[in-house]
Amino acid sequence: MARRNSFAISIAAAALMAPALTYAKQAPAADAEARAAATVEQMSADEKVVLTHGIMALPFVPGTVIPADGLPGAGYIAGIARLGIPALTETDASLGVSWVGGARADGATPLPSGLSQAASWNPDILYKGGAMIGSEARAKGFNVLLAGGANLTRDPRNGRTFEYLSEDPLLTGILVGSAIKGVQSNHIISTIKHFALNGQETGRKFVNSVISEAAARESDLLAFQIGIEQGQPGSVMCSYNLVNGAHGCDSDWLLNQVLKRDWRYKGFVMSDWGAVPSIASALHGLDQQSGEQLDAKVFFAKDLQTKAAIDPAYAAKLADMNIRILSQIFKYHLDTNPAKPGTAIDFAANGAVAREAAEQGIVLLHNQNGALPLAASARRISVIGGYANSGVMSGAGSSQAQLPGGPSITIPLGGDGPFAALMQIQYHASSPLKAIKALNPGAQVIYRDGTTIADAVALAKKSDVAIVFATKWSTEGLDAADFSLPNGQDALIAAVAEANPNTIVVLETGNPVAMPWLAKTAAVLEAWYPGGQGGEAIANVLFGKVNPSGRLPITFPASADQLPRPAVDGYNDLEPNFTGDPPTPDAKLNADYNIEGSDVGYRWFARKQQKALFPFGFGLSYTTFASSGLKVSGLNASFTVKNTGSRQGATVGQVYLVSRAGEAKQRLVGFARVDLQPGASQVVKVTFDPRILADWKDGGWSLPAGDYAFALGDDAEHLGTPVTFHMVARRWKD
Ligand code: BGC
């Protein structure tokens, strides 16, 4: 059964991933494992605890000395020169080689945020981005990129939502898998993270995610499962939070049973930084202690060696830990094709990759009477707010990448301690104002910072068009209290829109936001954190050089009351948990994910029959499309997408399950991005992954017999006429 499953998925992926992608050669897994086992045989007792632990390699962590073959970056695991095993040099993260507060004094190409990349619904763009950031990591001497954030966005206020991809397991799994393949095409290892159910930052080191096994398997775990199948990451990073009472990095259920037994995962599990509660985590499935200075103790060095000498369970486990780590080093040729520090980076070419990703990720949310694209005839353009004269906002925390030359603006937020450097608002030097001017040399383009509303209003009144840039910062370690824009920006937009009906709002946000001013504005673009060439990407969309094609990978709620949890659990009771704060040993907090179970995001909205501000899958274009002719036969579906407008453009065909055996149930079962000339149409074929249709029951997947209804969707709320197919009952194991 397992074979049949993976076959179904690879077809689904193949259908979604045209044109064919090329991957770097890997050593066959069996050879790498055999070599790893033989190498472990040659290891001394001391050598067996070299690969199992390492430091956070950042000079600002007190007492840290970075070894000569290390680099300032997230982590360092010593190698064993006698056996030809290289050190593991680790850097964050999914959005580019991280800046780590400038600790390396170099720069990298920042991709747009995870949500932005996912809004493309385009596995190819995720692959390209992954390949690009992986190449930069390698060129700087890193051989492990801690990229592959795959947590579902269970709470849209989560401070790390911008690092993640979506609220849907199929979309997340396919996209993260593609990004990981891209990263690993560089002979480096990528890490899918944070396993699992790491749904909020509030109390992140002690919050306990409470969820039934069925709900977890059908949602967050399924995203990881698909991502691992597709991407074959060398490593999985376990999470800070607890799941049903056990720490992510100490959960026998998650690590030994789900990941290694049921999914037959052969790579290694590295801890998150400072997430290891005890030496027993080794028995529970953890293979490597990362950022060991942040834990109460270095458990996986001498202590582990001593245990292994007297306890056969630890001895066997230690051998397995080494085999897992070594097999991935060999599989991805980290030893024979080492990372090359000092390699020149083609920042122009890599910037173009980041720009293309940003352009495909920008979502046109609102467009009254064709206000966008802006006409070349607009002579007087006012650009207001959002530091648009300087750059575009970037999300903060360990994932933050910065261009060579560093941020264009830094606004320190205070705080103290070693991680205060990470607590600052920063912008990438990619100015939308400059890009707008470059595209409109004949126009008068005037900028106001927007801090004085009357001043912005006076300018807007005299302009043909007013473009307001609104930003909302978010960071690892801190959730958002609500959906409002900070610093009076909602009032600014309302006043400018009142003064000039031709007001365009460009949002740079890490999360969904509320838009109390929406009806007054002419157009709204969600540009997310658009990365190192975000300014250019925004201008290209505003002026129609690029037709927007992004579709929301996350629901924008109309109000917090619509969510399973109207407030983030613990938000109002706890001190802010800034990045790197030590855990409070006796702190307790539950996040009850059984409220929504596997109905995350749009599935919850469908269950509650709630109308979102903007639904999952939503996005407008400068042309129009029609999807029709859905045919379903078993797990195969086909339909036609037509460009019914007058411009070339791309859209995303979306197929949803809408009911199953008489029960209303909504799940995204297939999608495909199609790019069409005006008047052109394309037949799209998708293959459903049966796990998306199924329930997890009694240790396996189960499809009830009955009529399954499917519908094409412009988004999760706007669905076509359902088509039914009778499925026979089926049960299978992973
Ligand atoms: C984050 C990880 C990151 C690690 C190393 C942790 O705080 O949760 O995502 O990879 O730090 O920087």
mmCIF file of C-alpha atoms and ligand atoms in Angstrom, residues 56 74 92 146 160 193-194 204 237 240 272-273 398 476, ligand 1:
data_model
loop_
_atom_site.group_PDB
_atom_site.id
_atom_site.type_symbol
_atom_site.label_atom_id
_atom_site.label_comp_id
_atom_site.label_asym_id
_atom_site.label_seq_id
_atom_site.Cartn_x
_atom_site.Cartn_y
_atom_site.Cartn_z
ATOM 1 C CA MET A 56 25.458 27.987 18.280
ATOM 2 C CA ALA A 74 23.533 29.364 13.376
ATOM 3 C CA ASP A 92 19.558 29.791 8.633
ATOM 4 C CA LEU A 146 18.257 25.349 8.074
ATOM 5 C CA ARG A 160 6.753 33.370 12.338
ATOM 6 C CA LYS A 193 11.264 22.387 10.520
ATOM 7 C CA HIS A 194 9.860 22.791 13.192
ATOM 8 C CA ARG A 204 7.195 28.905 22.501
ATOM 9 C CA MET A 237 14.488 19.972 13.077
ATOM 10 C CA TYR A 240 10.542 23.959 20.967
ATOM 11 C CA ASP A 272 16.039 23.371 17.691
ATOM 12 C CA TRP A 273 18.488 25.636 19.484
ATOM 13 C CA SER A 398 16.911 33.930 12.875
ATOM 14 C CA GLU A 476 10.325 35.182 15.570
HETATM 15 C C1 BGC B 1 14.847 28.851 15.510
HETATM 16 C C2 BGC B 1 15.250 27.973 14.344
HETATM 17 C C3 BGC B 1 16.629 28.344 13.881
HETATM 18 C C4 BGC B 1 17.588 28.236 15.053
HETATM 19 C C5 BGC B 1 19.019 28.556 14.689
HETATM 20 C C6 BGC B 1 15.895 28.894 16.597
HETATM 21 O O1 BGC B 1 15.612 29.872 17.529
HETATM 22 O O2 BGC B 1 13.624 28.394 16.043
HETATM 23 O O3 BGC B 1 14.325 28.115 13.288
HETATM 24 O O4 BGC B 1 17.002 27.516 12.810
HETATM 25 O O5 BGC B 1 17.168 29.124 16.064
HETATM 26 O O6 BGC B 1 19.189 29.890 14.464
#
